[in-house]
Amino acid sequence: MKVAKLAVLLLAMTLMVVSPVLAKETIKIGAILAVTGPAAFLGAPEEKTLVMMVDDINKKGGIKGHALELIVKDSGASPEKALSFAKQLIEEDKVLAIIGPSTSGETMKIKGVAEEGKTILLSCAAAEVIVNPVAKYVFKTPQKDSYAVIKIFEEMKKMGISKIGVLSSNTGFGKAGKEQIEKLAPEHGITILVNEVYDKAASDLTAEVTKLKAANVQALINWSIEPAQSIVIKNARQIGFNGQIFQSHGFGNIKYVEAALPAAEGVIFPAGRLLVADTLPNSNPQKAVLEKYKKEYEQKNRGEEVSTFGGHAYDALLILTKAIEKAGSTDKEAVRNAIENLKGVVGTAGIFNFSPQDHNGLDINSFEMLTVKNGKFAVLPEPKAKKK
Amino acid sequence: MAILAVRDLNKRFGGLQAVKDVSFTVTAGSIKALIGPNGAGKTTLFNLISGVLSPDSGDIFFGDMQIEGMKPFQIAEKGMSRTFQHIRLFPNMTAIENIMIGRHTHSRAGFIAGMFSLPWTWKEESRIRSRSREILDFLGISGLADSESTSLAYGQQRIVELGRALACEPKLLLLDEPAAGLNIKETAEMANLITKVKNLGITVLIVEHDMSLVMNISDEVIVLSYGQKIADDVPLAIQKNTEVIRVYLGEEEC
Amino acid sequence: MLRIKNLDAGYGKLKVLRRISMHVSAGEIVTIIGANGAGKTTLLGAISGLLRNRTGEILFEKKVIQHLSPEKIVFMGCSLVPEGRQVFSTMSVKENLLLGAYVQHRRDRRHDAHQDLDRMYSLFPRLREREQQLAGTLSGGEQQMLAIARALMAKPKLIMMDEPSMGLAPLIVRDIFAIIRKLREEGNTVLLVEQNAKVALGIADRGYVIETGRIILQGQADDLLSNRDVQRAYLGRDLDAEVKLS
Amino acid sequence: MARNRHLQAFLLIAAVAAVQLATMISDTQHYLTQLTMSGYYSLVIIGLCLLIGYAGQISLGHAGFFAIGGYTSAFLTTYDLTPVSDKAFIAFLSRTGMLVSTADLYGGQVLHLHPWAACLIAILLAIIVAYAIGGPVLKLKGHYLAMATLGFGTIVYKVVLGTEQFGAADGISEVPEFALLPGIAVSGKLSMRIMNYYIAWGLVILGVVLLSNLVHSRVGRALRSIHGAEDAANAMGVNTGRYKLNMFVISAVFAAIGGVFLTHYNGGIGPSEASIMKSVRYVAIVAIGGMANLWGALVMGFVLNFLSLRGYFGSYDDAVFGAILIIIMLFTPEGLLRRDLFSDIRSLFGSGKDLEEKV
Amino acid sequence: MNIELFFQYLVAGVTYGTIYAIVAIGFNIIYNTTGIINFAQGEFVMLGGMTAVTLHAFLPLPIAILSAVMITMVIGALIEITFIRWLISPSVLRMIIITIGISILVREIALHIWGAGVKALPYFSGTAVSAISIGDVHISPQVLWVIGVSAVMVICLNLFFTYTLPGRQMRACSANRDAARLCGINAKNMVTLSFVLSAGIGALAGCVVSPITYVQYDGGTALAIKGFTVAILGGLGNSMAAVAAGLLLGILESFSIWVMPTAYKDVISISILLLILFVRPSGLFGSKEAAQLKEF
């Protein structure tokens, strides 16, 4: 026993001397995530992903010999805490970049701090206002809501749907989606007959879907990231709503599908390709990255299913490492410039092509229309296209 | 001249008629006692007069003001103050602070003045304090000024409560069993104090069980039984009233 | 049967009873008289265990009980009829009585309370009439009877009553005291607290006079009745005044 | 008595200055950020302390007043009036100097109400709401009072969360700085950090002095009497209903001021500020500080908020406050820092003290 | 509004209402024996659901539910014994704060055990989409389960309180604690029993509703507020009135969606709570006279 310990100690010491990783200064990366609190379903997988990746990178010798040091702060989805943490990370820890926050509200509060502190902010929140208009140091990795909405509207057009009902939850996510739907619907010839916001903790939405059914809508779009999205489809089917149900990219969590089976069957929603990694053709450029992340995450977290939210953190750190490599330095300015000029980074959400005008870097093709088939996610086949 | 006049007062709690058609007057400058067996409605009557309860029907005149239905603090502002059967001193306050509360109606510093500690409030505070000291002196307990009220002996607490009521400079003082729990010696002291209060020109209405106290100091006695007034007379007459003896003194029983 | 030595008791910081010593022998009616606030109720509270803040020694049938909870003391055979009746007003008369028999049920699981019920109904015929009525709807006197009956359902060796005459009409008071006397004839031991000193001393064997938490006088009931101080303070007779009168 | 109070206030001023100097010397000025934020939260707490400890009224909805302050101010200072600037009323406001134009993050101009006007409106609104809600609520006691205030807090929370004009779940961002006087502004900018630290703690000192004056005045005595024996206080001529209501309003104003200033300092506000957990946290801090101990509440308000904002409790932030509440209420219901603390410690070594509490 | 729609709202309302009523009954049981409002009542519902889901991984559904209810009852007992039992006449304020603290603590512990995700038991019969259709009105069989189980629960509770000795003893303690002790009843055990009982019915409710509403670590608080609203609406301490009040509030909420944005649904119910508190604190069905004797 003692000998073994001694051996490990010696090994460690040799490593310390030999390894160039620790010889160079470490790169500090901050993360402000809603690990607990009302947005824990975002923050928790994000945190796990980052911890996993940083371990991995450090084991492999870091980025160009620099080890990474990850400082995670749990904001509990409170903007005031996020703000306090952002200031701490920038001033005290002097981090190179901040990954997060998980929610749009928090991101909007610390945007100014990142700008003033000239620190890169890689938000994992969806709202479009984060990067539109562009702020110099602020980037985000999730796909734009507007693309998700356009994807859905295009699908509706194919299916001949024009009268819809919209439900959304009273969270930042739901609100952003609702705004985009309202904005984009006229352009796509879609009429919104019912538009309801429900409480994120709602436990029964029969009354809401009944209202939809009464309005005779052809389809329902639900925009939320809470368990309520399973409740919506269950209640809708229970009361005999027969129209098509669309969900947002927030539906990308197999737990929600399981919770709503068999009502979830046939639900259509836009999402990144992470959820259907195994069914993608080998030619798909994202396939390798997706499968690797999925495998590692699920191994590391005792079979916990990977979700797209963790993927946003994955992309954030991936972009950061690529930029550091490209910049060849750990200077904030250099790295920021590098991000702005990154092209063709294959992430979980899609292929990122940044530019000074686009701090999201994803195009509409980052979304794939998925559906639920036999209790699993599958790429939506395009029957109508075939008919042509 | 009547300082207090009660006319046809009624109060009902659920099925119990606690006070029924009670009328009486209290002459200014006198001591009037209210007696009756437990549950006869004495405390209810007291609570009606002091505004804790409002009557179902009937009038209460204090001086020339009609006061039934008024809140206790309004009645206190008009110049009536009271003590309680179960001592209700303010805990976590010293004896003198308790008495200073009694000066409340005679001072006026409000929230704004208090927060900004305006100079005139200092003067007011010192006036309140010196007046309270005078009251302690008057009651002969100036030595207890800075003792925590709840740490005082029972009898002393009764006196502080009396002092608190006196600090209001009432025209009418209501005393609810001031001798309850006091021994014979303390009861005698209390009787002295009450007489002293009367000599200041303050009218006293007193509820009491201790007959020696009642009969010795009061000018008039009202007897209540089952919420109704059964006698209202001078003490000597009361002691001879057969009805009173029957219901109250229990002479006929056993 | 009951022996108290140097009992001190009170609420919080306030000490109400000081160095009380007294005893009750089997088969006696003992009364405790005193003015309002003298500590009579506190004393019964301390004996029955409702009042926890007590020091000194309380022996019931030679067993120390001052550290026991009220339920244990009741179980030993010492029941209290509390001041102000305190029946379970939201329950029927019968349920009230059956709850009183709970102690017997605990002594013997197979105990059948119905015999006791009948006994109570014969003692208090009014209660039989009102068997299914909610106790809260009874008149004051009936409630007092129910409270006494409920305590008796436990077959206590010592029954303590706190002001059973309080707030009751003279006629009812007479009934209640008749029952107390009857209980004694049946061999019960009674500790009676009363403000109505005259009535209490009238039926008691012995008495204690309590003033500001201390026992100031004790003796045979008749002696106390004729004691001048007692008469002056508790019987409502101002002798001086009487002398003056005559 | 009064001299004692002046000494305490002086010590507080000295401590505030000493902390700033210490951070300067040790080059840890970054602490000032969280110190400033906890200062504003302390304002809520000292107000609530007076309400709970002196007037004896619990409020589980004080985050609601904080949010009313913060949101009103944030809304009024971010609502762009440019499109309606030709309307007569707006033009009138503009002429009277009630409007200012600020550059936003992207170089655009936003015409909005002056922060001073917004601040006054926010406080006024808090007063109105406090009077409206306090009137009926304070007639309740015990559980009913707790639930009613909790209900009020929940309503505010749900309203800010459900109303688009308040940014729903995102809250309001890009709130401009609050120029108190030329050259003095409440702002989160790094360059103004020291100034803001002094603004925040200056307000706290002012608040503490005002409240401690109040405690030692005729009103404070009356409040304590209400807490001790409400019926007796009423019988002594204390208008207990009005005193409770006024105290409620004052504590609401303190909360609202904290909300206004913190919102300008943070440059935004989110619905989490209105959440029930926040209200519970304020009560927890008052309980720890000692219900009727202004200075204890102040110290605890500062320490716990500081630690929480620094992230020392990590993922256990809420759990820590829950645990604190239970432990304090189980073992020292009078609070941790109370007046007779020392005598209690002494008696602890003497005879075992009965835990009995007078109701 | 057509008649189908009306009934659909009605069914939705009855479903909410039943859940609220059960939580309210849990409040009432503890309130009656102790005079405490247990702010952690909603947490029992959450614990019951969570435990059942965990156990269902390796136990058949009925046994999982039964064990979950048992386990929650034990937790209820432990909470009472650890935090409440040894306090001597604590003030109301103190009890409010302690039970709020317990609520937060239980929630946080649940978060660290079960995570933030949602969980649910499978539907007891049928699937998520199966519905019993009467004309155009569709009712999930689980709704019938909820209503049925609640009804059975209310009836059982009534029988328990009327005909069993422990039930009578608990009523005695609620009517007059000191008098109950003088009848030899161990009041402290009755308080523990009341916690066990209300934990049990809370847990059972959590199991039955979980297929419809899911359980999540922080689901208890919202339920607790609704449950309290219902308890007040009905008159604190009155369990039968709580059922009526629960249905009333549920239906009111359900129909409110017809005219108001759903985001304000809670605002409506809490406004009702405040209104009731201000105007008639004895509740809609409580007697005003009995309420006068209570402390508000």
mmCIF file of N, CA, C and O in Angstrom, chain B residues 52-73:
data_model
loop_
_atom_site.group_PDB
_atom_site.id
_atom_site.type_symbol
_atom_site.label_atom_id
_atom_site.label_comp_id
_atom_site.label_asym_id
_atom_site.label_seq_id
_atom_site.Cartn_x
_atom_site.Cartn_y
_atom_site.Cartn_z
ATOM 1 N N VAL B 52 -62.734 47.878 24.047
ATOM 2 C CA VAL B 52 -62.180 46.627 23.557
ATOM 3 C C VAL B 52 -63.255 45.853 22.790
ATOM 4 O O VAL B 52 -62.999 45.249 21.767
ATOM 5 N N LEU B 53 -64.459 45.909 23.304
ATOM 6 C CA LEU B 53 -65.589 45.297 22.613
ATOM 7 C C LEU B 53 -66.575 46.398 22.247
ATOM 8 O O LEU B 53 -66.609 47.445 22.891
ATOM 9 N N SER B 54 -67.367 46.142 21.207
ATOM 10 C CA SER B 54 -68.420 47.118 20.965
ATOM 11 C C SER B 54 -69.761 46.461 21.277
ATOM 12 O O SER B 54 -69.958 45.288 20.991
ATOM 13 N N PRO B 55 -70.668 47.238 21.870
ATOM 14 C CA PRO B 55 -71.924 46.651 22.340
ATOM 15 C C PRO B 55 -72.862 46.305 21.183
ATOM 16 O O PRO B 55 -72.762 46.875 20.107
ATOM 17 N N ASP B 56 -73.765 45.350 21.434
ATOM 18 C CA ASP B 56 -74.780 45.036 20.434
ATOM 19 C C ASP B 56 -75.809 46.161 20.378
ATOM 20 O O ASP B 56 -76.294 46.519 19.312
ATOM 21 N N SER B 57 -76.132 46.691 21.544
ATOM 22 C CA SER B 57 -77.011 47.860 21.575
ATOM 23 C C SER B 57 -76.773 48.614 22.868
ATOM 24 O O SER B 57 -76.156 48.104 23.801
ATOM 25 N N GLY B 58 -77.257 49.847 22.921
ATOM 26 C CA GLY B 58 -77.079 50.656 24.124
ATOM 27 C C GLY B 58 -76.122 51.802 23.887
ATOM 28 O O GLY B 58 -75.446 51.865 22.869
ATOM 29 N N ASP B 59 -76.104 52.757 24.807
ATOM 30 C CA ASP B 59 -75.262 53.945 24.680
ATOM 31 C C ASP B 59 -74.303 54.038 25.852
ATOM 32 O O ASP B 59 -74.629 53.647 26.972
ATOM 33 N N ILE B 60 -73.134 54.588 25.566
ATOM 34 C CA ILE B 60 -72.202 54.905 26.636
ATOM 35 C C ILE B 60 -71.803 56.366 26.450
ATOM 36 O O ILE B 60 -71.336 56.754 25.381
ATOM 37 N N PHE B 61 -72.046 57.154 27.449
ATOM 38 C CA PHE B 61 -71.636 58.558 27.405
ATOM 39 C C PHE B 61 -70.480 58.778 28.357
ATOM 40 O O PHE B 61 -70.533 58.375 29.521
ATOM 41 N N PHE B 62 -69.435 59.421 27.832
ATOM 42 C CA PHE B 62 -68.294 59.776 28.671
ATOM 43 C C PHE B 62 -68.256 61.292 28.652
ATOM 44 O O PHE B 62 -67.967 61.889 27.618
ATOM 45 N N GLY B 63 -68.581 61.898 29.802
ATOM 46 C CA GLY B 63 -68.814 63.328 29.787
ATOM 47 C C GLY B 63 -70.018 63.572 28.889
ATOM 48 O O GLY B 63 -71.051 62.938 29.052
ATOM 49 N N ASP B 64 -69.835 64.416 27.853
ATOM 50 C CA ASP B 64 -70.957 64.595 26.946
ATOM 51 C C ASP B 64 -70.715 63.906 25.607
ATOM 52 O O ASP B 64 -71.433 64.139 24.651
ATOM 53 N N MET B 65 -69.651 63.063 25.554
ATOM 54 C CA MET B 65 -69.374 62.359 24.302
ATOM 55 C C MET B 65 -69.975 60.964 24.325
ATOM 56 O O MET B 65 -69.939 60.279 25.347
ATOM 57 N N GLN B 66 -70.476 60.581 23.164
ATOM 58 C CA GLN B 66 -70.970 59.223 23.048
ATOM 59 C C GLN B 66 -69.813 58.369 22.547
ATOM 60 O O GLN B 66 -69.251 58.626 21.482
ATOM 61 N N ILE B 67 -69.422 57.374 23.285
ATOM 62 C CA ILE B 67 -68.161 56.692 22.956
ATOM 63 C C ILE B 67 -68.325 55.236 22.560
ATOM 64 O O ILE B 67 -67.342 54.577 22.249
ATOM 65 N N GLU B 68 -69.546 54.698 22.565
ATOM 66 C CA GLU B 68 -69.611 53.272 22.256
ATOM 67 C C GLU B 68 -69.224 53.052 20.794
ATOM 68 O O GLU B 68 -69.529 53.862 19.923
ATOM 69 N N GLY B 69 -68.479 51.948 20.557
ATOM 70 C CA GLY B 69 -68.016 51.658 19.209
ATOM 71 C C GLY B 69 -66.698 52.317 18.874
ATOM 72 O O GLY B 69 -66.108 52.042 17.847
ATOM 73 N N MET B 70 -66.223 53.202 19.733
ATOM 74 C CA MET B 70 -64.913 53.798 19.485
ATOM 75 C C MET B 70 -63.829 52.785 19.791
ATOM 76 O O MET B 70 -64.020 51.854 20.559
ATOM 77 N N LYS B 71 -62.648 52.994 19.175
ATOM 78 C CA LYS B 71 -61.512 52.128 19.454
ATOM 79 C C LYS B 71 -60.923 52.497 20.819
ATOM 80 O O LYS B 71 -61.042 53.649 21.249
ATOM 81 N N PRO B 72 -60.285 51.537 21.489
ATOM 82 C CA PRO B 72 -59.734 51.840 22.820
ATOM 83 C C PRO B 72 -58.819 53.058 22.825
ATOM 84 O O PRO B 72 -58.879 53.874 23.729
ATOM 85 N N PHE B 73 -57.976 53.166 21.734
ATOM 86 C CA PHE B 73 -57.029 54.291 21.785
ATOM 87 C C PHE B 73 -57.750 55.630 21.691
ATOM 88 O O PHE B 73 -57.323 56.625 22.271
#
